[in-house]
Coordinates of C-alpha atoms in Angstrom, one line a residue:
Chain A
M1371 CA 71.6 99.7 93.4
G1372 CA 71.2 103.0 95.1
D1373 CA 69.0 105.7 94.4
S1374 CA 70.9 108.4 92.3
R1375 CA 69.4 111.7 94.0
G1376 CA 71.8 113.6 96.2
G1377 CA 71.5 115.6 99.2
A1378 CA 68.0 114.5 100.2
A1379 CA 66.8 115.8 103.5
R1380 CA 67.0 112.0 104.5
E1381 CA 69.1 109.4 102.9
L1382 CA 71.5 106.8 103.6
V1383 CA 74.9 106.7 102.0
V1384 CA 76.6 103.4 102.2
L1385 CA 80.4 104.1 102.8
G1386 CA 81.5 100.4 103.1
T1387 CA 80.0 96.6 102.4
A1388 CA 82.8 94.5 103.2
S1389 CA 82.9 92.4 106.3
Q1390 CA 86.1 91.5 107.9
V1391 CA 87.9 91.1 105.1
P1392 CA 87.9 94.4 102.4
T1393 CA 88.0 93.9 98.7
R1394 CA 88.9 95.8 95.7
T1395 CA 85.3 97.0 95.3
R1396 CA 84.4 96.8 99.1
A1397 CA 85.5 99.1 101.9
H1398 CA 85.3 98.3 105.5
N1399 CA 82.0 99.0 107.2
G1400 CA 80.8 102.5 107.3
Y1401 CA 76.8 104.2 106.9
F1402 CA 76.0 107.7 107.3
L1403 CA 72.2 108.3 107.7
R1404 CA 71.4 111.8 106.8
W1405 CA 68.1 112.9 109.0
D1406 CA 67.3 116.3 108.4
R1407 CA 69.8 118.2 110.5
A1408 CA 71.4 115.0 112.7
G1409 CA 73.6 113.0 110.6
F1410 CA 74.3 109.5 111.9
L1411 CA 77.4 107.4 111.4
F1412 CA 76.9 103.8 112.1
D1413 CA 79.8 101.3 112.4
P1414 CA 82.8 103.4 110.9
G1415 CA 85.3 100.7 109.8
E1416 CA 88.7 101.2 108.9
G1417 CA 89.0 103.8 105.7
T1418 CA 85.7 105.8 106.5
Q1419 CA 87.2 109.0 106.3
R1420 CA 88.4 108.6 103.1
Q1421 CA 84.9 107.0 101.9
L1422 CA 83.3 110.4 103.4
T1423 CA 85.5 112.0 101.2
H1424 CA 84.4 109.8 98.0
A1425 CA 80.9 110.2 99.0
R1426 CA 81.1 114.1 99.2
V1427 CA 79.7 114.0 102.8
P1428 CA 81.9 116.5 105.3
A1429 CA 82.7 114.8 108.9
S1430 CA 81.1 117.9 110.2
A1431 CA 77.6 116.5 109.1
I1432 CA 77.9 113.8 111.7
T1433 CA 76.3 114.1 114.9
H1434 CA 76.0 110.6 116.5
I1435 CA 78.1 107.7 115.9
C1436 CA 76.8 104.3 116.9
L1437 CA 78.7 101.4 117.4
T1438 CA 77.1 97.8 117.1
H1439 CA 80.1 96.0 118.6
S1440 CA 83.8 96.1 119.3
H1441 CA 85.4 94.1 116.4
G1442 CA 87.7 96.0 114.0
D1443 CA 86.1 96.3 110.7
H1444 CA 83.1 98.2 112.2
T1445 CA 85.2 100.3 114.8
F1446 CA 88.7 101.2 113.6
G1447 CA 87.9 104.1 111.3
L1448 CA 86.4 106.0 114.5
P1449 CA 89.7 107.4 115.6
G1450 CA 90.2 109.0 111.8
V1451 CA 86.6 110.2 112.0
L1452 CA 87.3 112.2 115.1
Q1453 CA 90.6 113.2 114.1
R1454 CA 89.1 114.7 110.9
M1455 CA 86.0 116.2 112.6
V1456 CA 88.3 118.2 115.0
L1457 CA 90.7 119.0 111.9
D1458 CA 87.4 120.3 110.1
G1459 CA 86.9 122.8 112.9
A1460 CA 83.9 121.0 114.2
R1461 CA 82.3 122.7 117.6
H1462 CA 79.0 120.9 117.9
E1463 CA 77.9 117.7 120.6
V1464 CA 78.8 114.6 118.8
T1465 CA 76.9 111.7 120.9
L1466 CA 79.1 108.4 120.7
A1467 CA 76.7 105.5 121.3
Y1468 CA 77.9 102.2 122.1
P1469 CA 77.2 99.0 124.0
A1470 CA 77.8 99.2 127.5
E1471 CA 80.2 96.0 127.7
A1472 CA 82.6 98.2 124.9
E1473 CA 83.3 100.4 127.2
A1474 CA 87.4 99.4 127.8
Y1475 CA 87.5 99.0 123.7
V1476 CA 85.8 102.6 123.1
D1477 CA 88.2 104.0 125.6
L1478 CA 91.3 102.7 123.5
L1479 CA 89.5 103.9 120.0
V1480 CA 89.0 107.3 121.8
R1481 CA 92.4 107.8 123.1
L1482 CA 94.2 106.8 119.8
A1483 CA 92.0 109.9 118.8
G1484 CA 93.5 112.1 120.9
P1485 CA 92.2 115.2 122.6
P1486 CA 89.0 116.1 121.2
A1487 CA 90.0 120.0 120.9
G1488 CA 86.8 121.8 120.7
L1489 CA 84.5 118.9 119.5
A1490 CA 82.2 118.0 122.5
L1491 CA 82.3 114.4 122.6
R1492 CA 79.5 113.0 124.4
R1493 CA 79.9 109.2 125.3
L1494 CA 77.1 107.0 125.3
P1495 CA 77.3 103.5 126.7
C1496 CA 74.1 101.8 125.9
G1497 CA 72.0 98.7 126.7
P1498 CA 68.5 97.9 125.4
G1499 CA 66.1 100.7 125.0
V1500 CA 66.1 104.8 124.2
A1501 CA 69.2 106.3 123.5
V1502 CA 68.4 109.5 122.5
D1503 CA 65.2 111.5 122.7
A1504 CA 65.5 114.2 120.4
G1505 CA 61.8 115.0 120.6
T1506 CA 61.3 114.5 116.4
W1507 CA 63.1 111.4 117.0
R1508 CA 64.6 108.8 119.2
L1509 CA 67.6 106.9 118.7
V1510 CA 66.8 103.2 119.8
A1511 CA 69.2 100.2 120.6
D1512 CA 68.3 96.6 121.1
R1513 CA 70.0 93.4 122.1
L1514 CA 71.6 91.6 118.9
D1515 CA 73.1 87.8 119.2
H1516 CA 76.7 88.2 118.2
R1517 CA 80.0 86.5 119.5
V1518 CA 80.8 89.9 121.8
P1519 CA 77.8 92.0 123.2
A1520 CA 76.4 93.8 120.3
L1521 CA 73.3 96.3 120.0
G1522 CA 71.4 97.0 116.9
W1523 CA 70.2 100.6 116.3
R1524 CA 66.8 101.9 115.0
V1525 CA 65.9 105.8 114.2
Q1526 CA 62.5 106.4 115.0
E1527 CA 60.4 109.6 113.9
A1528 CA 58.1 110.2 116.5
D1529 CA 54.4 109.3 115.5
S1530 CA 52.0 112.7 114.2
R1531 CA 48.9 113.1 113.0
R1532 CA 48.2 113.9 109.3
V1533 CA 45.6 116.6 108.3
L1534 CA 42.9 115.7 105.8
P1535 CA 41.8 118.8 103.7
E1536 CA 38.4 117.2 102.4
R1537 CA 37.6 117.1 106.3
L1538 CA 38.7 120.6 107.0
A1539 CA 36.6 121.8 104.3
A1540 CA 33.6 119.8 105.4
V1541 CA 33.5 121.1 109.0
G1542 CA 34.6 124.5 107.6
V1543 CA 37.5 125.5 109.0
S1544 CA 40.2 127.3 106.7
G1545 CA 42.8 130.4 106.8
P1546 CA 44.1 131.3 110.0
D1547 CA 42.2 128.9 111.8
V1548 CA 43.9 126.2 110.7
R1549 CA 47.3 126.7 112.6
R1550 CA 44.9 127.7 115.3
L1551 CA 43.1 124.3 115.3
L1552 CA 46.3 122.3 115.0
E1553 CA 48.4 124.4 117.6
E1554 CA 45.7 124.7 120.1
G1555 CA 43.9 121.2 119.8
S1556 CA 40.4 122.8 119.0
V1557 CA 38.8 126.0 117.4
R1558 CA 35.1 127.4 117.5
V1559 CA 33.3 127.2 114.0
G1560 CA 30.1 129.1 114.6
E1561 CA 28.0 127.0 117.4
R1562 CA 30.2 124.2 117.7
V1563 CA 33.9 123.4 118.6
V1564 CA 35.5 120.9 116.1
T1565 CA 38.8 119.4 117.5
A1566 CA 42.0 118.5 115.6
E1567 CA 41.2 114.7 116.0
E1568 CA 38.1 115.2 113.6
V1569 CA 40.3 116.6 110.5
T1570 CA 43.4 114.4 111.2
V1571 CA 44.4 111.0 111.0
P1572 CA 47.4 109.5 112.6
R1573 CA 50.8 109.3 111.0
R1574 CA 53.1 106.9 112.1
G1575 CA 56.9 108.2 112.1
Q1576 CA 59.6 107.1 109.7
A1577 CA 61.9 104.8 110.7
F1578 CA 65.3 103.2 109.9
A1579 CA 66.8 99.9 111.3
F1580 CA 70.7 99.2 111.5
V1581 CA 71.0 95.5 112.1
M1582 CA 74.5 93.8 112.2
D1583 CA 76.4 91.6 113.6
T1584 CA 73.7 89.1 114.6
R1585 CA 72.1 85.8 114.1
P1586 CA 68.5 86.0 113.7
C1587 CA 66.9 87.0 116.9
A1588 CA 64.0 88.9 118.8
G1589 CA 66.0 91.8 119.4
A1590 CA 66.3 92.3 115.2
L1591 CA 62.7 91.7 114.7
R1592 CA 62.1 94.6 117.3
L1593 CA 64.3 96.9 115.7
A1594 CA 63.4 96.1 112.0
E1595 CA 59.5 96.4 112.8
G1596 CA 57.3 98.2 110.1
V1597 CA 60.9 100.6 109.1
D1598 CA 61.3 102.5 106.0
V1599 CA 64.9 101.1 105.4
L1600 CA 66.4 98.2 107.1
V1601 CA 69.9 97.5 106.7
C1602 CA 70.8 93.8 107.6
E1603 CA 73.9 92.3 107.4
S1604 CA 74.1 89.5 105.0
T1605 CA 77.6 87.7 105.6
F1606 CA 77.2 84.6 104.2
L1607 CA 74.4 82.7 101.7
T1608 CA 72.6 79.7 102.7
P1609 CA 74.9 76.7 101.5
D1610 CA 76.9 78.4 104.3
A1611 CA 74.6 78.8 106.9
E1612 CA 76.1 76.5 109.4
L1613 CA 79.1 78.8 109.0
A1614 CA 76.4 82.0 109.7
R1615 CA 75.4 79.9 112.8
D1616 CA 78.5 78.9 114.1
Y1617 CA 80.2 82.8 113.6
R1618 CA 76.4 84.3 114.6
H1619 CA 75.7 85.7 111.3
C1620 CA 72.9 86.0 108.9
T1621 CA 72.9 84.9 105.4
G1622 CA 71.1 86.3 102.6
R1623 CA 67.9 84.4 103.2
Q1624 CA 67.7 85.1 106.9
A1625 CA 68.0 88.8 106.5
A1626 CA 65.2 88.8 103.7
E1627 CA 63.0 86.6 106.7
L1628 CA 63.8 89.1 109.4
A1629 CA 62.7 91.8 106.6
A1630 CA 59.4 90.1 105.9
A1631 CA 58.6 89.1 109.5
A1632 CA 59.1 92.7 110.4
G1633 CA 57.1 94.3 107.8
A1634 CA 59.8 96.1 106.8
R1635 CA 59.4 98.4 103.1
R1636 CA 62.7 98.1 101.9
L1637 CA 65.7 95.8 102.7
V1638 CA 69.2 96.8 102.1
L1639 CA 71.9 93.8 102.4
T1640 CA 75.6 94.7 103.0
H1641 CA 78.3 92.9 105.2
F1642 CA 79.7 90.7 102.5
S1643 CA 82.1 87.9 103.0
Q1644 CA 84.7 88.0 100.6
R1645 CA 84.3 84.4 100.1
Y1646 CA 82.0 84.8 97.3
G1647 CA 84.1 87.3 95.1
E1648 CA 83.1 90.7 93.8
D1649 CA 79.6 90.3 92.5
V1650 CA 77.3 90.9 95.5
G1651 CA 74.1 90.1 93.1
V1652 CA 73.9 86.6 94.5
F1653 CA 73.2 87.8 98.0
A1654 CA 70.0 90.1 96.3
A1655 CA 69.0 87.1 94.4
E1656 CA 68.9 84.6 97.6
A1657 CA 67.3 87.4 99.3
A1658 CA 64.6 88.5 96.7
Q1659 CA 63.2 84.6 96.8
V1660 CA 61.7 86.1 100.5
F1661 CA 61.6 89.5 100.2
P1662 CA 61.2 91.0 96.7
G1663 CA 63.1 94.0 95.7
A1664 CA 66.0 93.4 98.5
V1665 CA 69.0 95.4 97.3
A1666 CA 72.2 94.4 97.8
A1667 CA 74.2 97.6 98.6
R1668 CA 77.4 98.5 96.6
D1669 CA 80.1 101.1 98.1
L1670 CA 78.9 104.8 97.7
D1671 CA 75.2 103.8 97.1
R1672 CA 72.6 106.1 98.0
F1673 CA 69.0 105.6 99.4
A1674 CA 66.6 108.2 99.7
L1675 CA 64.1 107.8 102.6
P1676 CA 61.2 109.9 101.2
A1677 CA 59.3 111.7 104.0
R1678 CA 56.0 110.5 104.4
R1679 CA 53.0 112.9 103.7
R1680 CA 52.1 115.1 106.7
Chain B
M162 CA 105.9 107.5 88.1
G163 CA 106.7 104.2 89.2
D164 CA 108.2 101.5 87.4
S165 CA 105.8 99.0 86.1
R166 CA 107.9 95.8 87.0
G167 CA 105.9 93.8 89.5
G168 CA 107.3 90.7 91.6
A169 CA 110.9 92.2 91.8
A170 CA 113.1 90.8 94.4
R171 CA 113.2 94.4 95.7
E172 CA 111.0 96.9 95.3
L173 CA 109.1 99.7 97.0
V174 CA 105.4 99.6 96.8
V175 CA 103.6 102.7 97.5
L176 CA 100.3 102.3 99.1
G177 CA 99.4 105.9 100.2
T178 CA 100.5 109.1 99.5
A179 CA 98.2 111.7 101.3
S180 CA 99.4 113.7 104.6
Q181 CA 96.8 114.3 107.2
V182 CA 93.8 114.4 105.1
P183 CA 93.3 111.9 102.4
T184 CA 92.0 112.8 98.8
R185 CA 89.7 110.9 96.1
T186 CA 93.4 109.7 94.3
R187 CA 95.5 109.6 97.7
A188 CA 95.3 107.2 100.5
H189 CA 96.9 107.6 103.7
N190 CA 100.4 106.7 104.0
G191 CA 101.7 103.3 103.4
Y192 CA 105.0 101.9 101.9
F193 CA 105.9 98.1 101.6
L194 CA 109.6 97.8 100.9
R195 CA 110.1 94.1 99.3
W196 CA 113.6 93.3 99.9
D197 CA 114.6 89.6 99.3
R198 CA 113.1 87.6 101.8
A199 CA 112.2 90.1 104.1
G200 CA 109.0 92.7 103.8
F201 CA 109.5 95.9 105.4
L202 CA 105.6 97.8 105.9
F203 CA 106.6 101.6 106.9
D204 CA 103.6 103.9 108.5
P205 CA 100.9 102.3 107.8
G206 CA 98.3 104.9 107.7
E207 CA 94.4 104.1 108.0
G208 CA 93.1 101.7 105.0
T209 CA 96.8 100.2 104.5
Q210 CA 95.0 96.7 104.9
R211 CA 92.8 97.5 101.5
Q212 CA 95.8 99.5 99.5
L213 CA 97.9 96.1 100.3
T214 CA 94.9 94.5 98.5
H215 CA 94.9 97.1 95.8
A216 CA 98.6 96.3 95.3
R217 CA 98.3 92.3 95.5
V218 CA 101.1 92.3 98.5
P219 CA 99.8 89.8 100.9
A220 CA 99.8 90.8 104.7
S221 CA 101.6 87.5 104.9
A222 CA 105.0 89.1 103.3
I223 CA 105.5 91.4 106.2
T224 CA 108.0 90.8 108.1
H225 CA 108.7 94.0 109.7
I226 CA 106.9 97.1 110.7
C227 CA 108.3 100.6 110.7
L228 CA 106.5 103.8 112.6
T229 CA 108.2 107.3 112.4
H230 CA 106.1 108.8 115.0
S231 CA 102.9 108.7 116.8
H232 CA 100.3 110.3 114.5
G233 CA 97.4 108.9 113.0
D234 CA 98.0 109.2 109.5
H235 CA 101.0 107.0 110.0
T236 CA 99.8 104.6 112.1
F237 CA 96.1 103.8 112.6
G238 CA 96.1 101.0 109.7
L239 CA 98.4 99.2 112.1
P240 CA 96.1 97.5 114.2
G241 CA 94.1 96.5 110.7
V242 CA 97.3 95.1 109.5
L243 CA 97.9 93.2 112.8
Q244 CA 94.6 91.4 112.3
R245 CA 94.6 90.9 108.8
M246 CA 97.9 88.7 109.6
V247 CA 96.6 86.8 111.9
L248 CA 93.4 86.0 109.8
D249 CA 95.5 84.5 107.1
G250 CA 97.2 82.5 109.2
A251 CA 100.6 84.3 109.5
R252 CA 102.8 82.5 112.1
H253 CA 106.3 84.3 111.7
E254 CA 108.1 86.7 113.8
V255 CA 107.1 90.2 113.2
T256 CA 109.3 92.8 114.4
L257 CA 107.4 96.2 115.4
A258 CA 110.3 99.2 115.1
Y259 CA 108.8 102.5 116.6
P260 CA 110.5 105.7 118.8
A261 CA 111.0 104.3 121.9
E262 CA 108.9 107.8 123.3
A263 CA 106.0 106.4 121.5
E264 CA 105.4 103.1 123.9
A265 CA 102.6 104.0 125.1
Y266 CA 100.9 104.8 122.0
V267 CA 101.7 101.8 120.5
D268 CA 100.1 100.0 123.2
L269 CA 96.7 101.4 122.4
L270 CA 97.5 100.2 118.8
V271 CA 98.4 97.0 119.7
R272 CA 95.7 96.4 122.4
L273 CA 93.2 97.5 119.8
A274 CA 94.2 94.9 117.2
G275 CA 93.7 92.1 119.8
P276 CA 95.4 89.1 120.6
P277 CA 98.2 88.0 118.0
A278 CA 97.2 84.2 117.7
G279 CA 100.3 82.6 116.8
L280 CA 101.6 85.7 115.1
A281 CA 105.2 86.4 117.0
L282 CA 105.0 90.1 117.4
R283 CA 107.9 91.5 118.7
R284 CA 108.1 94.9 119.9
L285 CA 111.2 97.2 119.7
P286 CA 111.0 100.4 121.0
C287 CA 113.9 102.3 119.3
G288 CA 116.3 105.2 119.6
P289 CA 118.8 106.2 116.9
G290 CA 121.4 103.6 116.1
V291 CA 120.8 99.7 114.5
A292 CA 117.8 98.5 115.3
V293 CA 117.9 95.3 113.7
D294 CA 120.9 93.5 112.2
A295 CA 120.3 90.8 110.1
G296 CA 123.6 90.0 108.8
T297 CA 123.2 90.5 105.1
W298 CA 121.1 94.0 105.9
R299 CA 120.8 96.3 108.7
L300 CA 117.8 98.2 109.8
V301 CA 119.1 101.8 111.1
A302 CA 117.0 104.4 112.7
D303 CA 117.9 108.3 113.2
R304 CA 116.3 111.1 114.3
L305 CA 114.0 113.6 112.7
D306 CA 112.8 117.0 113.8
H307 CA 108.9 117.0 114.2
R308 CA 106.5 118.1 116.4
V309 CA 106.7 114.8 118.5
P310 CA 109.5 112.2 118.6
A311 CA 110.2 111.0 115.3
L312 CA 112.4 108.6 113.7
G313 CA 113.5 108.0 110.1
W314 CA 114.5 104.6 108.7
R315 CA 117.3 102.8 106.5
V316 CA 117.5 99.7 105.2
Q317 CA 121.3 99.0 104.5
E318 CA 122.7 95.8 102.7
A319 CA 126.1 94.8 104.0
D320 CA 129.1 96.1 102.1
S321 CA 131.0 93.0 100.2
R322 CA 133.6 93.0 97.2
R323 CA 132.7 92.4 93.9
V324 CA 135.2 90.1 91.5
L325 CA 136.7 91.6 88.7
P326 CA 137.2 88.9 85.9
E327 CA 140.1 90.4 84.4
R328 CA 141.8 90.7 87.3
L329 CA 141.3 87.0 87.6
A330 CA 142.5 86.3 84.1
A331 CA 145.6 88.5 84.7
V332 CA 146.7 86.3 87.8
G333 CA 145.8 82.9 86.4
V334 CA 142.7 82.0 89.0
S335 CA 140.2 79.9 87.2
G336 CA 137.7 77.1 87.9
P337 CA 137.2 75.9 91.5
D338 CA 140.1 78.4 92.8
V339 CA 137.7 81.1 92.0
R340 CA 135.5 79.8 94.9
R341 CA 138.4 78.9 97.1
L342 CA 139.8 82.2 96.7
L343 CA 136.9 84.1 97.8
E344 CA 135.5 81.7 100.7
E345 CA 139.2 81.5 102.1
G346 CA 140.6 85.1 101.3
S347 CA 143.4 83.5 99.2
V348 CA 144.7 80.5 97.1
R349 CA 148.1 79.6 95.8
V350 CA 149.0 79.8 92.1
G351 CA 152.4 78.2 91.1
E352 CA 154.9 80.4 93.2
R353 CA 152.9 83.0 94.4
V354 CA 149.7 83.3 97.0
V355 CA 146.9 85.7 95.3
T356 CA 144.7 87.0 97.4
A357 CA 141.0 88.2 97.2
E358 CA 141.6 91.7 97.5
E359 CA 143.8 91.6 94.4
V360 CA 140.9 90.2 92.0
T361 CA 138.3 92.5 93.8
V362 CA 136.9 95.7 94.5
P363 CA 134.7 96.8 97.4
R364 CA 130.8 96.9 96.6
R365 CA 129.0 98.9 98.5
G366 CA 125.8 97.8 99.8
Q367 CA 122.5 98.7 98.4
A368 CA 120.4 101.2 101.0
F369 CA 117.0 102.5 101.3
A370 CA 115.9 105.6 103.1
F371 CA 112.6 106.5 104.4
V372 CA 112.2 110.3 105.8
M373 CA 109.1 111.5 107.3
D374 CA 107.7 113.7 109.3
T375 CA 110.2 116.1 109.5
R376 CA 112.3 119.3 108.7
P377 CA 115.6 119.3 107.1
C378 CA 117.8 118.0 110.0
A379 CA 121.0 116.4 110.2
G380 CA 119.5 112.7 110.8
A381 CA 117.9 113.0 107.9
L382 CA 120.7 113.7 106.0
R383 CA 122.6 110.7 107.6
L384 CA 120.0 108.3 106.6
A385 CA 119.4 109.5 102.9
E386 CA 123.7 109.4 102.6
G387 CA 124.4 107.8 99.2
V388 CA 121.3 105.7 99.3
D389 CA 119.5 103.9 96.0
V390 CA 116.2 105.4 96.6
L391 CA 115.3 107.6 99.2
V392 CA 111.4 108.5 100.2
C393 CA 110.8 111.7 101.6
E394 CA 107.7 113.8 102.5
S395 CA 107.0 116.7 100.7
T396 CA 104.0 118.0 102.3
F397 CA 104.4 121.5 101.1
L398 CA 105.3 123.8 98.4
T399 CA 108.2 126.5 98.5
P400 CA 105.7 129.4 98.8
D401 CA 104.3 127.6 101.8
A402 CA 108.1 127.2 103.3
E403 CA 106.9 129.3 106.7
L404 CA 104.0 126.6 107.2
A405 CA 106.8 123.7 106.5
R406 CA 108.7 125.2 109.2
D407 CA 106.2 125.9 111.7
Y408 CA 104.7 122.4 111.2
R409 CA 108.1 120.9 111.1
H410 CA 107.6 119.3 107.5
C411 CA 109.8 119.8 104.0
T412 CA 108.6 121.5 101.0
G413 CA 109.5 119.7 97.9
R414 CA 112.1 121.7 97.3
Q415 CA 113.7 120.7 100.8
A416 CA 113.4 117.1 99.9
A417 CA 115.0 117.7 96.9
E418 CA 118.0 119.8 98.3
L419 CA 118.2 116.4 100.8
A420 CA 118.5 114.1 98.2
A421 CA 121.2 116.0 96.2
A422 CA 123.2 116.9 99.6
A423 CA 123.3 113.3 100.6
G424 CA 124.1 111.9 96.9
A425 CA 120.7 109.7 96.6
R426 CA 120.5 108.2 93.4
R427 CA 116.7 108.5 93.0
L428 CA 114.0 110.8 95.3
V429 CA 110.6 109.7 95.4
L430 CA 108.2 112.4 97.2
T431 CA 105.4 111.8 98.7
H432 CA 102.9 112.7 102.1
F433 CA 101.7 115.5 100.1
S434 CA 98.8 118.3 101.7
Q435 CA 95.6 118.2 100.1
R436 CA 95.8 122.0 99.8
Y437 CA 97.3 121.7 96.1
G438 CA 94.9 119.3 94.7
E439 CA 94.9 116.2 93.2
D440 CA 97.9 116.8 90.5
V441 CA 101.5 116.1 92.4
G442 CA 103.3 116.8 89.5
V443 CA 103.9 120.0 91.0
F444 CA 105.6 118.4 93.7
A445 CA 108.3 116.8 91.3
A446 CA 108.4 120.1 89.2
E447 CA 109.8 122.1 92.2
A448 CA 111.9 119.3 93.7
A449 CA 113.4 118.5 90.1
Q450 CA 115.2 122.1 89.9
V451 CA 117.3 121.0 93.0
F452 CA 117.4 117.1 92.0
P453 CA 116.8 116.4 88.1
G454 CA 114.7 113.2 88.1
A455 CA 112.8 113.5 91.4
V456 CA 109.3 111.6 91.3
A457 CA 106.1 112.5 92.9
A458 CA 104.7 109.3 93.6
R459 CA 101.1 108.1 93.1
D460 CA 99.3 105.3 95.1
L461 CA 100.2 101.9 94.0
D462 CA 103.1 103.0 92.1
R463 CA 106.2 100.3 92.3
F464 CA 109.3 101.5 92.1
A465 CA 112.2 98.7 91.3
L466 CA 115.8 98.6 93.4
P467 CA 117.6 97.0 90.7
A468 CA 120.4 94.5 92.6
R469 CA 123.7 96.3 92.1
R470 CA 126.5 93.9 90.1
R471 CA 127.9 91.2 92.4

């Protein structure tokens, strides 16, 4: 179940949770991550444009579109989203990031969408590594293990330092000196120089990981390491672990094992096979045996990413 | 409002009624016409695959797919529908009919869908005229007037003759002689030869027309002539008639004028602009001033085409 809070500065909006076959309650994939002034759309499957309407997310809020691989249930919504952004008069730069091996496939999608009009679409074929470095955050890709070349994604806030008020008081820095200390790295207090390091502790940046479609693999583990929210595919249940292996997908249990091994704070399962019916509680139940609190997403669920203390 | 009867031998299933922008209650275009053992899918917009699920129409029931023109809101659902047919194991021939000028565009759609596996996809670039002649029915195209080359479609049952029992009785033909008379064209009764023409009257074949996107034009009138059901786009209302003209669309009133001039028996309006909100009753009200009984379709409405008397 998602959080009911809307409009958070950082939140995940789940647009669709089906795998290959949509159901009466599950649209094809689609995940919007609002991250301050950036908006990441992951794997826009068919129908994403309308799901955005249901979720009340304007297409113009999208600044980055990230594709994991060249399968229709993760991509067929892209032409519609691009057309919608043009129709809505979006004029900003939109980065389209995808595995470099999918170049020809992405070409079909973009050509179908037609001329981007005023939209500044920047195509970014990627391999493992930093795809975008925006200073305050980085978009990082890593290799997954699927039937076609696939990349998972991670949005990583830059690490910083958090001020401890009690230390400020102990060293006698207050008022305008606090800003000077933090901006300039040091300030003189009477006879001695106080450094910023003395009054702060490291603050690890917030992180979000998006892992699908894949078998458990090292790249997935690197992406998920210590994240605040991990979205992981969970196509199958353990009784069908052989199918999962053969088709290179995860079971609910494998997703949970990944989250546990990586030290993720929250696990959101999705990409459910239609073979198990409409109730996705079975996925959460299987995962919770390994990772307590695992959640099976439902369409239009929202998950807040509360900002960490600064 | 659609008829509540499901499973009719001939019926129209409305999958989506939006124009360019889907709304909370209106999916993108999509219309399935069940016609005995044939199944025509017209203008599969984005989300058609899932709308078929909502309507409980199996993708495998589709035998013909007809596109009016190369705009996304009428076509972006095609790759997903084709993939779904492959996934469902369909092995029959599926005819994909579209304006010949859209060849390169259709190529993108079909390439996105990937290899058709066992599905026998037959591409049929068309101009005005008979596209398919199945004997008992014909699929006919005619030119529409839109911003890009566009064709409307008509499914026309072959004309035949209907037996009048009272005339059979008057000429004294009964029992096995009736079949012989109808199959061989004549039968001897005592001294004279009775012909089939004497005991039958012409029976005009049932017809269905699909007209969008277009301004009012001669081709639309030819397609709609005398049809049992006319599906016509009704993007705008009369106060926006100038917009309709400039963007080459119809108002509700113009759709009604078409239906009246063509002598259609039933008019189903669709393809509504989002600018008028969710209530499509305003379109029906405008059209009913000219064509009483005009209906504004809602998603998942069904309209039976009752077979005419034989």
